[in-house]
């Protein structure tokens, strides 16, 4: 996983609440059995005027000029700014894959849905929760195209001369800073898992053995 | 110390608390479907890791499968590839598996309980947000992303932060004919789609205890639409009676030992919750969503609300966008809204009891001429067989409903079943997001009886007001 330490980039302001994962990556793209290549389909229904699927050549699509992502002032944006309850709905990790593949390294919002929030940390994307008032200020700042710097080591956002503090759970921060693979780390506890499992099998044997 | 049901299950599955306070939780059951698993199996292959415990898994294709005749297989080559990939992965890693042709195939959240693969006190996970369904059994069940699917396959564990706890106590009794779906939508209307974020919700009180297991599953299924990853209901006789005799359920001496443990799966007297919400079931009227978020919900006899009355500007803006997308105007009577299609199915409402409730409304009536398509998609092959044994299929067909093969179908339109742009659907599913049932499609969420009535009259209506059949 790509580590996240300090990142500077253009902010894309997306002034909408309850952006759900169906909107971030519509169902027709979930048929892919790969982990990459979802970037061009991020926000597909809002981003293009015509319908598409995995077979449609992306260069044949008609971009929606009214959608923020197609606004030249935000070209190359890597920090997404949104309203409350971002990433609600389906658990599809494809939503984070699509954002990451589109180039987003960080999402800032007043609140996130739990599963999406969790999925971000597995993919080197940093979700930052800030107060609604601070979010309002950032929307004012980002309008028209602006860059900011997110420093996960210091847990600070640098907006021009101003610093905004944020908090990330220490365990998640450590893993993101180091770009650590959870599975490898958990398997270091193999013996403990085996002991726990052996005891469980003794005490509740009916939880073991499939009959399908 | 008095513990909540959530705390009991957490404690029972805690392998280790890491230095940073993260819990390493043991997972008893992992359900697998074709959409969120291929990248996880690929990850195992790339890292050369085996599956930790194959028998803890149960795999089934459900999202992409056709609901029409399956003899010819899946027409869409991309859908077919995804299902073939699951076939191959299940075989390679020796997972218990119900392929598309197996009569036990169905929606993963229907077949887990149906097989007894979901049992009280278990931790149950799946790469699907509606895994919350299984909490109906007094289990801790929640949806995970694909990275976590890989983590469970490789380690049989998950890293979890303890959640906050909320108890939603539902006093009184639902009016006759009202269902868990109405209760779930009313709760979401009350606490909002982010009201449960960060919480595990325990549903309790007389109106919850009175629900069947099917009803409890519907209620817990919709917990994720309130933002909570998991919903739960304490174990009682209803739970134990449902589980008894299921293929994966314990038998004989194991059954007695299991039952003794299951009887302890409730929150202790005096256990404290981080948040308590109380509702009176008797106040609830049949619910219908009018917008593009499940919290945009109203009683069927109400009017579409006015964004100008919302107060909060972010909320008002969301309502305006929703009304525009839905092609509705503030103040319009909900019962004046005409529908083009009707979908009865999904992991929320495709169990036998749901089909019985819909059939009771449909019996002796016919789908309105203005309705282009009304379809019933049973949750599993076994639900379908049971419904056919009861003659429900004949009632639906005689009324002009299509009777289909089991799967997720038009809940998320990954297969061929979908709305065309602008089409309006009365749907028993769980999400009314923009484009959920097909790009440009408009979804109204409601109960099976209400969906059936919309099909008969061609518009949203309180099913209790239908003229009686001659």
XYZ file of C-alpha atoms in Angstrom:
682
model
C 0.000 0.000 0.000
C 1.175 3.510 -0.820
C 2.232 5.379 2.328
C 0.746 8.785 3.124
C 2.912 11.366 4.860
C 2.650 14.851 3.382
C 0.602 15.644 0.322
C 0.000 18.908 -1.555
C -2.599 19.237 -4.261
C -5.515 21.064 -5.826
C -8.835 20.805 -3.977
C -11.998 19.725 -5.771
C -15.004 21.198 -3.948
C -18.049 18.919 -4.275
C -20.841 20.755 -2.544
C -23.146 17.803 -1.880
C -24.166 15.837 1.195
C -24.758 12.061 1.302
C -22.582 11.269 -1.722
C -23.150 7.507 -1.852
C -20.843 4.834 -3.208
C -23.303 4.070 -6.030
C -22.683 7.643 -7.202
C -18.917 7.328 -6.764
C -18.802 4.151 -8.855
C -22.002 2.857 -10.489
C -22.826 -0.831 -10.509
C -21.932 -1.626 -14.132
C -18.237 -1.132 -13.339
C -18.348 -3.532 -10.392
C -18.276 -6.349 -12.892
C -14.554 -5.856 -13.344
C -12.481 -8.477 -11.538
C -9.525 -6.084 -11.297
C -8.523 -3.577 -8.649
C -7.327 -0.848 -11.000
C -8.664 1.148 -13.919
C -11.767 2.584 -12.216
C -10.562 6.222 -12.328
C -12.295 7.255 -15.571
C -15.609 5.998 -14.120
C -15.475 7.893 -10.824
C -18.817 9.772 -10.450
C -19.825 8.367 -13.844
C -23.516 9.409 -13.833
C -22.631 12.994 -12.923
C -19.461 13.215 -14.944
C -20.764 12.182 -18.353
C -23.904 13.143 -20.238
C -24.184 9.739 -21.904
C -24.402 6.285 -20.381
C -21.406 3.973 -20.402
C -20.116 0.633 -19.229
C -16.823 -1.284 -19.164
C -17.003 -1.775 -22.941
C -17.515 1.903 -23.813
C -14.301 3.664 -24.932
C -13.799 6.506 -22.469
C -12.740 8.991 -25.182
C -16.093 8.509 -26.910
C -18.017 9.728 -23.820
C -19.507 13.221 -23.568
C -18.323 15.016 -20.398
C -20.902 17.010 -18.438
C -19.479 20.570 -18.431
C -21.537 21.449 -15.326
C -19.891 18.823 -13.137
C -17.089 20.022 -10.867
C -14.667 17.297 -11.886
C -14.777 18.527 -15.517
C -14.084 22.136 -14.561
C -10.606 23.120 -15.840
C -9.976 25.175 -12.696
C -9.834 21.928 -10.706
C -7.790 19.934 -13.221
C -5.537 17.381 -11.574
C -7.270 17.775 -8.194
C -6.027 15.253 -5.627
C -7.928 16.431 -2.549
C -11.705 16.047 -2.481
C -13.793 18.331 -0.303
C -17.391 17.282 0.354
C -20.343 17.586 2.719
C -21.645 15.281 5.449
C -22.031 11.485 5.316
C -19.662 11.010 2.386
C -19.401 7.438 1.073
C -22.703 6.150 2.449
C -24.434 3.050 1.121
C -22.816 0.043 -0.456
C -19.589 -1.417 0.994
C -17.960 -1.559 -2.466
C -14.261 -0.822 -2.057
C -14.360 -0.004 -5.783
C -15.469 3.475 -4.634
C -12.102 4.082 -2.976
C -10.263 2.376 -5.838
C -12.016 4.739 -8.268
C -11.134 7.839 -6.253
C -7.515 6.706 -5.857
C -7.250 5.797 -9.535
C -8.668 9.216 -10.432
C -5.802 10.697 -8.420
C -7.416 11.547 -5.070
C -5.180 10.950 -2.041
C -7.333 12.678 0.532
C -11.051 13.319 1.175
C -12.156 16.018 3.601
C -15.751 16.101 4.927
C -17.718 16.774 8.143
C -18.541 13.041 8.415
C -18.086 9.765 6.566
C -19.962 6.492 6.414
C -18.126 3.821 8.435
C -17.352 1.225 5.776
C -16.099 3.761 3.236
C -13.998 5.443 5.923
C -12.425 2.126 6.806
C -11.813 1.187 3.160
C -9.873 4.428 2.596
C -7.175 3.419 5.083
C -6.665 0.101 3.265
C -5.784 1.960 0.075
C -3.535 4.802 1.109
C -6.331 7.374 0.928
C -6.663 9.682 3.928
C -10.196 10.652 5.034
C -10.197 13.743 7.267
C -13.136 14.776 9.450
C -13.480 18.485 10.253
C -16.165 20.625 11.871
C -18.917 21.911 9.564
C -17.743 25.506 10.067
C -14.201 24.659 9.007
C -15.610 22.820 6.008
C -17.569 25.963 5.063
C -14.330 27.971 5.209
C -12.540 25.414 3.070
C -15.314 25.571 0.467
C -14.841 29.342 0.307
C -11.083 28.863 0.001
C -11.275 26.140 -2.642
C -13.770 27.884 -4.929
C -12.140 28.640 -8.269
C -9.117 26.413 -7.698
C -6.663 26.403 -4.824
C -3.992 24.156 -3.442
C -3.441 22.995 0.113
C -1.060 20.724 1.952
C -2.089 17.821 4.174
C 0.522 16.714 6.678
C -0.398 13.434 8.357
C 2.735 13.358 10.502
C 1.818 16.686 12.121
C -1.944 16.121 11.625
C -2.259 19.559 10.103
C -3.688 21.060 6.945
C -1.854 24.097 5.619
C -4.194 26.520 3.921
C -2.102 29.455 2.805
C -0.709 30.889 6.047
C -3.287 29.118 8.160
C -3.001 25.722 9.897
C -5.994 23.503 10.588
C -5.494 20.657 13.041
C -7.112 17.288 12.493
C -7.075 13.977 14.317
C -6.630 10.481 12.980
C -6.896 7.356 15.099
C -3.260 6.591 16.160
C -3.269 2.998 14.922
C -4.599 3.963 11.532
C -2.202 6.884 11.318
C 0.779 4.619 12.000
C -0.245 2.147 9.322
C -0.886 4.856 6.755
C 2.406 6.618 7.480
C 4.270 3.347 7.015
C 2.078 1.998 4.188
C 1.736 -1.263 6.155
C -0.127 -4.352 4.966
C -2.675 -5.377 7.636
C -2.599 -9.054 6.713
C 1.128 -9.423 7.209
C 0.816 -7.736 10.557
C -2.085 -9.909 11.708
C -0.267 -13.084 10.645
C 2.462 -12.209 13.128
C -0.199 -13.218 15.686
C -0.702 -16.603 14.034
C -0.057 -18.559 17.246
C -2.585 -16.511 19.225
C -5.214 -16.990 16.533
C -4.550 -20.734 16.464
C -4.874 -20.981 20.252
C -8.103 -19.016 20.245
C -9.479 -21.169 17.449
C -8.516 -24.434 19.153
C -10.298 -23.371 22.338
C -13.361 -22.265 20.396
C -13.475 -25.583 18.569
C -13.418 -27.402 21.927
C -16.064 -25.234 23.555
C -18.389 -24.644 20.590
C -17.724 -27.456 18.136
C -20.947 -26.749 16.225
C -19.375 -23.595 14.828
C -16.936 -25.703 12.833
C -17.316 -27.965 9.836
C -19.372 -27.085 6.780
C -21.908 -29.394 5.267
C -22.537 -27.698 1.946
C -20.780 -5.743 35.245
C -23.885 -5.526 33.112
C -22.985 -5.913 29.447
C -24.799 -5.140 26.229
C -25.382 -7.882 23.667
C -22.723 -6.245 21.493
C -20.173 -6.309 24.310
C -20.875 -9.981 24.997
C -20.238 -10.960 21.395
C -17.190 -8.719 21.175
C -15.697 -10.296 24.310
C -16.436 -13.799 23.066
C -14.515 -13.188 19.809
C -11.617 -11.099 21.024
C -8.359 -12.874 20.164
C -6.226 -10.031 21.364
C -6.327 -6.318 22.046
C -3.410 -4.670 20.280
C -1.268 -2.040 22.000
C -3.161 0.744 20.245
C -6.555 -0.491 21.478
C -7.603 -2.140 18.195
C -9.309 -5.493 18.734
C -8.392 -8.561 16.733
C -11.767 -10.316 16.364
C -12.281 -13.927 15.336
C -14.784 -14.386 12.493
C -17.094 -17.414 12.643
C -18.799 -17.059 9.267
C -17.664 -15.371 6.090
C -20.167 -15.121 3.253
C -18.736 -14.589 -0.212
C -20.320 -13.379 -3.457
C -18.948 -12.701 -6.926
C -18.737 -8.892 -6.935
C -16.502 -8.023 -3.991
C -14.330 -11.142 -3.825
C -12.277 -11.564 -7.054
C -9.653 -8.984 -6.091
C -9.323 -10.590 -2.637
C -8.617 -14.046 -4.066
C -6.185 -12.478 -6.507
C -4.428 -10.846 -3.538
C -4.068 -14.246 -1.831
C -2.611 -15.730 -4.988
C -0.123 -12.901 -5.440
C 1.070 -13.197 -1.845
C 1.065 -17.003 -1.907
C -1.298 -17.148 1.062
C -3.766 -19.987 1.691
C -7.326 -19.591 3.006
C -7.136 -19.923 6.793
C -10.299 -21.997 7.331
C -12.304 -22.937 4.257
C -15.268 -24.369 6.213
C -15.985 -20.974 7.808
C -16.975 -19.655 4.378
C -20.061 -19.991 2.233
C -19.930 -18.681 -1.332
C -22.749 -18.001 -3.775
C -23.263 -15.887 -6.904
C -26.204 -13.496 -6.550
C -25.631 -9.968 -7.902
C -25.028 -10.822 -11.577
C -27.245 -13.845 -12.064
C -30.140 -13.642 -14.537
C -33.648 -13.966 -13.112
C -35.034 -15.319 -16.359
C -34.411 -18.777 -17.779
C -30.940 -19.894 -16.790
C -30.596 -22.806 -19.135
C -28.580 -20.680 -21.562
C -26.277 -19.306 -18.834
C -25.457 -15.599 -18.468
C -25.754 -13.587 -21.685
C -23.616 -10.592 -20.621
C -19.993 -11.764 -21.062
C -18.673 -9.455 -18.321
C -21.228 -10.708 -15.789
C -20.455 -14.252 -16.859
C -16.729 -13.718 -16.292
C -17.400 -12.524 -12.769
C -19.533 -15.557 -11.898
C -17.045 -17.910 -13.589
C -14.297 -16.289 -11.515
C -16.195 -17.097 -8.318
C -16.707 -20.688 -9.520
C -12.990 -21.023 -10.085
C -11.977 -19.366 -6.804
C -14.425 -21.435 -4.748
C -13.030 -24.594 -6.329
C -9.364 -23.597 -6.053
C -9.656 -22.611 -2.383
C -12.173 -25.400 -1.557
C -14.881 -23.115 -0.160
C -18.381 -24.468 0.494
C -20.247 -23.206 -2.574
C -23.753 -23.057 -4.039
C -23.347 -22.492 -7.789
C -26.029 -20.827 -9.894
C -27.648 -24.150 -10.822
C -27.980 -25.314 -7.186
C -31.508 -25.043 -5.790
C -30.020 -23.546 -2.616
C -28.582 -20.610 -4.597
C -29.981 -17.210 -3.736
C -29.178 -13.834 -2.254
C -26.326 -14.305 0.180
C -28.281 -12.661 3.027
C -31.261 -14.933 2.435
C -29.377 -18.219 2.163
C -27.124 -17.734 5.219
C -30.059 -17.784 7.654
C -32.033 -20.258 5.552
C -29.214 -22.815 5.768
C -28.482 -22.175 9.445
C -25.055 -20.931 8.342
C -25.941 -17.838 10.357
C -26.319 -18.743 14.015
C -26.823 -16.737 17.213
C -23.660 -15.425 18.832
C -21.597 -15.637 15.668
C -19.529 -12.951 14.047
C -20.720 -12.867 10.444
C -19.070 -10.766 7.747
C -19.403 -10.385 4.000
C -18.203 -7.947 1.379
C -21.650 -6.423 1.283
C -23.131 -3.680 3.416
C -26.423 -5.534 3.952
C -24.620 -8.148 6.040
C -26.264 -6.268 8.907
C -29.270 -8.529 8.108
C -27.786 -11.419 10.103
C -27.822 -9.412 13.334
C -31.469 -10.496 13.569
C -30.129 -13.724 15.102
C -28.300 -12.080 17.973
C -25.116 -12.222 15.897
C -22.614 -9.443 15.273
C -22.802 -9.041 11.512
C -21.415 -6.294 9.334
C -20.294 -5.472 5.825
C -16.633 -5.146 4.889
C -14.586 -3.956 1.923
C -12.594 -6.224 -0.358
C -9.302 -5.640 1.507
C -11.031 -6.971 4.618
C -12.491 -9.888 2.643
C -8.894 -10.826 1.841
C -7.912 -10.287 5.483
C -10.637 -12.679 6.703
C -9.804 -15.285 4.081
C -6.119 -15.156 5.088
C -6.392 -14.824 8.881
C -10.002 -15.672 9.966
C -9.862 -12.387 11.871
C -10.547 -8.689 11.442
C -9.036 -5.621 13.060
C -11.862 -3.641 14.634
C -12.285 -0.532 16.736
C -15.024 -0.976 19.347
C -18.245 0.710 18.186
C -20.528 2.919 20.239
C -23.829 1.317 21.184
C -27.343 2.565 20.547
C -30.580 0.965 21.669
C -33.722 1.665 19.702
C -36.667 0.694 21.852
C -39.949 0.317 20.009
C -42.937 0.478 22.316
C -46.456 -0.706 21.482
C -47.600 -2.655 18.453
C -47.658 -1.994 14.727
C -51.094 -1.609 13.163
C -52.415 -4.699 11.401
C -50.765 -5.082 7.994
C -47.797 -2.875 8.818
C -44.440 -4.550 8.672
C -40.807 -4.387 9.685
C -40.177 -2.410 6.490
C -42.469 0.384 7.657
C -40.758 0.301 11.037
C -37.270 0.406 9.474
C -38.146 3.337 7.211
C -39.798 5.203 10.089
C -36.654 4.729 12.199
C -34.421 6.025 9.392
C -36.777 8.979 8.968
C -36.376 9.637 12.680
C -32.589 9.332 13.132
C -31.423 10.044 9.551
C -29.095 8.140 7.226
C -26.074 9.145 9.283
C -27.841 8.779 12.663
C -26.228 5.415 13.293
C -22.719 6.210 12.043
C -20.147 4.821 14.466
C -22.783 2.788 16.342
C -23.993 -0.754 16.551
C -27.752 -0.607 17.040
C -29.713 -3.043 19.187
C -33.427 -3.104 18.392
C -35.591 -3.959 21.365
C -39.012 -3.473 22.908
C -42.391 -5.171 22.447
C -42.819 -4.232 18.771
C -39.440 -5.764 17.914
C -40.010 -8.900 19.972
C -43.322 -9.349 18.173
C -41.569 -9.526 14.787
C -40.943 -12.855 13.069
C -37.357 -13.705 12.093
C -38.141 -12.512 8.564
C -39.267 -9.184 10.001
C -36.205 -8.901 12.221
C -33.992 -9.576 9.210
C -35.723 -6.793 7.267
C -35.203 -4.416 10.173
C -31.532 -5.301 10.699
C -30.946 -5.264 6.927
C -31.947 -1.592 6.794
C -29.682 -0.659 9.729
C -26.926 0.231 7.273
C -29.280 2.763 5.662
C -29.305 4.502 9.045
C -25.497 4.577 8.889
C -24.861 1.807 11.431
C -22.747 -1.084 10.221
C -24.575 -3.572 12.424
C -28.043 -3.987 13.880
C -28.965 -6.703 16.349
C -31.920 -8.290 18.122
C -31.589 -10.412 21.272
C -32.139 -14.161 21.063
C -35.535 -15.497 22.169
C -37.840 -18.439 21.357
C -38.579 -16.971 17.923
C -34.864 -17.106 17.073
C -34.337 -20.610 18.372
C -37.472 -21.978 16.690
C -36.294 -20.570 13.370
C -32.811 -22.072 13.624
C -33.897 -25.554 14.715
C -33.450 -28.198 12.023
C -31.625 -25.984 9.492
C -28.917 -27.863 7.535
C -25.931 -26.116 9.190
C -27.527 -25.870 12.659
C -26.246 -28.002 15.525
C -28.082 -31.197 16.447
C -28.533 -33.465 19.494
C -26.115 -32.737 22.368
C -24.574 -29.833 20.465
C -28.034 -28.331 20.012
C -28.667 -28.339 23.762
C -25.262 -26.812 24.528
C -25.693 -24.195 21.814
C -29.168 -23.313 23.043
C -27.933 -22.813 26.599
C -25.365 -20.323 25.320
C -27.812 -18.604 22.977
C -30.175 -17.971 25.895
C -27.528 -15.648 27.356
C -27.390 -13.503 24.212
C -29.274 -10.414 25.301
C -28.270 -7.154 26.934
C -28.131 -7.483 30.706
C -30.529 -5.595 32.919
C -28.919 -2.215 33.597
C -26.447 -2.380 30.683
C -25.735 1.123 29.470
C -25.862 2.360 25.884
C -24.168 5.424 24.438
C -27.476 6.510 22.963
C -31.105 5.494 23.517
C -33.944 6.189 21.091
C -37.595 5.402 21.775
C -40.406 5.080 19.260
C -44.061 4.214 19.508
C -45.005 1.600 16.904
C -48.669 2.582 17.092
C -47.860 5.991 15.582
C -46.365 4.500 12.416
C -48.313 4.633 9.146
C -47.300 2.879 5.905
C -44.023 4.435 4.778
C -42.835 5.410 1.294
C -39.660 7.228 0.286
C -40.065 10.236 -2.001
C -36.386 11.214 -2.497
C -32.929 9.844 -3.236
C -31.888 8.921 0.287
C -33.754 6.474 2.544
C -34.230 9.242 5.125
C -36.386 11.096 2.572
C -39.433 9.177 3.690
C -43.042 9.982 4.553
C -46.316 8.280 5.357
C -48.260 7.291 2.240
C -51.121 9.648 3.159
C -48.763 12.640 3.485
C -47.499 15.125 0.898
C -44.045 15.538 -0.629
C -42.264 17.902 1.784
C -41.103 21.406 0.942
C -37.333 22.109 1.018
C -38.129 25.672 2.093
C -39.338 24.231 5.405
C -36.144 22.226 5.987
C -34.267 24.869 7.971
C -30.788 23.433 7.501
C -29.386 24.748 4.159
C -27.361 21.610 3.362
C -30.481 19.502 3.891
C -32.647 21.874 1.851
C -30.207 21.725 -1.045
C -30.227 17.923 -0.909
C -34.038 17.925 -0.942
C -34.176 20.248 -3.961
C -31.756 18.062 -5.890
C -33.781 15.000 -4.929
C -37.115 16.497 -6.025
C -35.614 17.503 -9.347
C -34.149 14.050 -9.899
C -37.377 12.353 -8.839
C -39.540 14.638 -10.994
C -41.711 15.597 -8.022
C -43.008 18.871 -6.609
C -43.282 19.910 -2.979
C -46.841 19.590 -1.687
C -47.848 16.887 -4.138
C -49.841 14.060 -2.507
C -47.722 10.935 -2.331
C -50.714 8.811 -3.277
C -50.922 10.728 -6.611
C -47.522 9.438 -7.738
C -47.890 6.965 -10.618
C -45.392 4.133 -11.070
C -44.083 2.419 -14.223
C -42.609 -0.678 -12.642
C -42.912 -2.749 -9.485
C -40.095 -4.781 -7.968
C -40.744 -7.219 -5.130
C -37.484 -8.786 -4.018
C -33.964 -8.017 -2.638
C -32.196 -9.040 0.576
C -34.613 -6.729 2.394
C -37.916 -8.272 1.296
C -37.714 -11.509 -0.688
C -38.361 -14.100 2.002
C -41.425 -16.320 2.140
C -43.305 -14.077 4.536
C -42.738 -11.070 2.242
C -44.099 -12.982 -0.719
C -47.132 -14.109 1.292
C -47.900 -10.516 2.288
C -47.654 -9.318 -1.297
C -49.695 -12.248 -2.602
C -52.463 -11.508 -0.088
C -52.874 -8.060 -1.667
C -52.578 -9.325 -5.244
C -54.981 -12.279 -4.933
C -58.018 -11.836 -7.183
C -56.776 -8.532 -8.603
C -54.822 -7.510 -11.680
C -51.848 -5.242 -12.377
C -52.928 -1.832 -13.723
C -52.690 -1.346 -17.494
C -50.354 1.615 -17.002
C -47.730 -0.513 -15.251
C -45.096 -1.723 -17.732
C -43.564 -4.423 -15.585
C -44.336 -5.944 -12.214
C -41.929 -8.616 -11.067
C -41.415 -10.886 -8.090
C -37.888 -12.188 -7.475
C -37.709 -14.727 -4.628
C -34.652 -14.525 -2.386
C -33.499 -18.086 -2.992
C -34.319 -21.242 -4.884
C -35.769 -22.680 -1.693
C -37.988 -19.622 -1.088
C -39.169 -19.967 -4.679
C -39.974 -23.651 -4.202
C -41.810 -22.950 -0.954
C -43.849 -20.167 -2.562
C -44.742 -22.447 -5.458
C -45.798 -25.179 -3.040
C -48.152 -22.638 -1.458
C -49.488 -21.537 -4.849
C -48.193 -17.979 -4.516
C -46.603 -18.051 -7.976
C -50.006 -18.794 -9.495
C -51.543 -15.815 -7.687
C -48.816 -13.491 -8.934
C -48.904 -14.792 -12.507
C -52.701 -14.592 -12.691
C -52.464 -10.956 -11.630
C -49.919 -10.117 -14.325
C -46.743 -10.247 -12.237
C -43.668 -11.945 -13.633
C -42.332 -14.772 -11.464
C -38.544 -14.935 -11.664
C -35.465 -16.876 -10.605
C -33.672 -15.814 -7.381
C -30.995 -13.110 -7.123
C -30.341 -9.463 -6.299
C -31.959 -8.376 -9.556
C -33.371 -4.865 -9.813
C -32.278 -3.824 -6.326
C -29.023 -2.729 -7.918
C -29.480 -3.623 -11.557
C -26.194 -5.426 -12.131
C -28.000 -8.039 -14.201
C -30.449 -7.335 -17.025
C -33.261 -6.171 -14.685
C -33.214 -2.392 -14.535
C -35.102 0.874 -14.907
C -34.796 3.021 -18.012
C -34.105 6.758 -17.552
C -37.108 8.510 -16.019
C -38.939 5.308 -15.118
C -40.500 5.215 -11.678
C -40.510 2.088 -9.558
C -42.282 0.932 -6.409
C -39.562 -1.227 -4.906
C -39.226 -3.379 -1.796
C -35.449 -2.951 -1.902
C -33.266 -0.822 0.364
C -31.731 2.072 -1.597
C -33.328 4.885 -3.568
C -30.039 6.530 -4.564
C -29.773 8.259 -7.936
C -29.258 5.623 -10.614
C -29.377 2.722 -8.174
C -31.940 0.719 -10.161
C -30.662 1.951 -13.525
C -29.315 5.275 -14.731
C -31.984 7.961 -14.410
C -34.380 5.532 -12.690
C -36.589 6.754 -9.830
C -37.105 4.521 -6.816
C -39.767 4.582 -4.106
C -38.977 2.217 -1.238
C -41.897 0.522 0.519
C -43.113 -2.774 1.985
C -44.134 -5.822 -0.104
C -47.859 -5.228 0.503
C -47.475 -1.577 -0.510
C -45.488 -2.510 -3.638
C -48.160 -5.025 -4.577
C -50.881 -2.389 -4.139
C -48.925 0.091 -6.293
C -48.828 -2.558 -9.010
C -52.588 -3.091 -8.799
C -53.601 0.578 -8.795
C -50.702 1.992 -10.851
C -49.838 4.528 -8.177
C -48.547 4.718 -4.606
C -51.418 3.896 -2.271
C -52.211 2.645 1.222
C -52.878 -1.026 0.492
C -55.488 -1.114 3.249
C -57.764 1.181 1.235
C -58.043 -1.083 -1.809
C -61.695 -2.001 -2.534
C -62.362 -5.584 -1.555
C -62.278 -8.247 -4.208
C -65.707 -9.270 -5.433
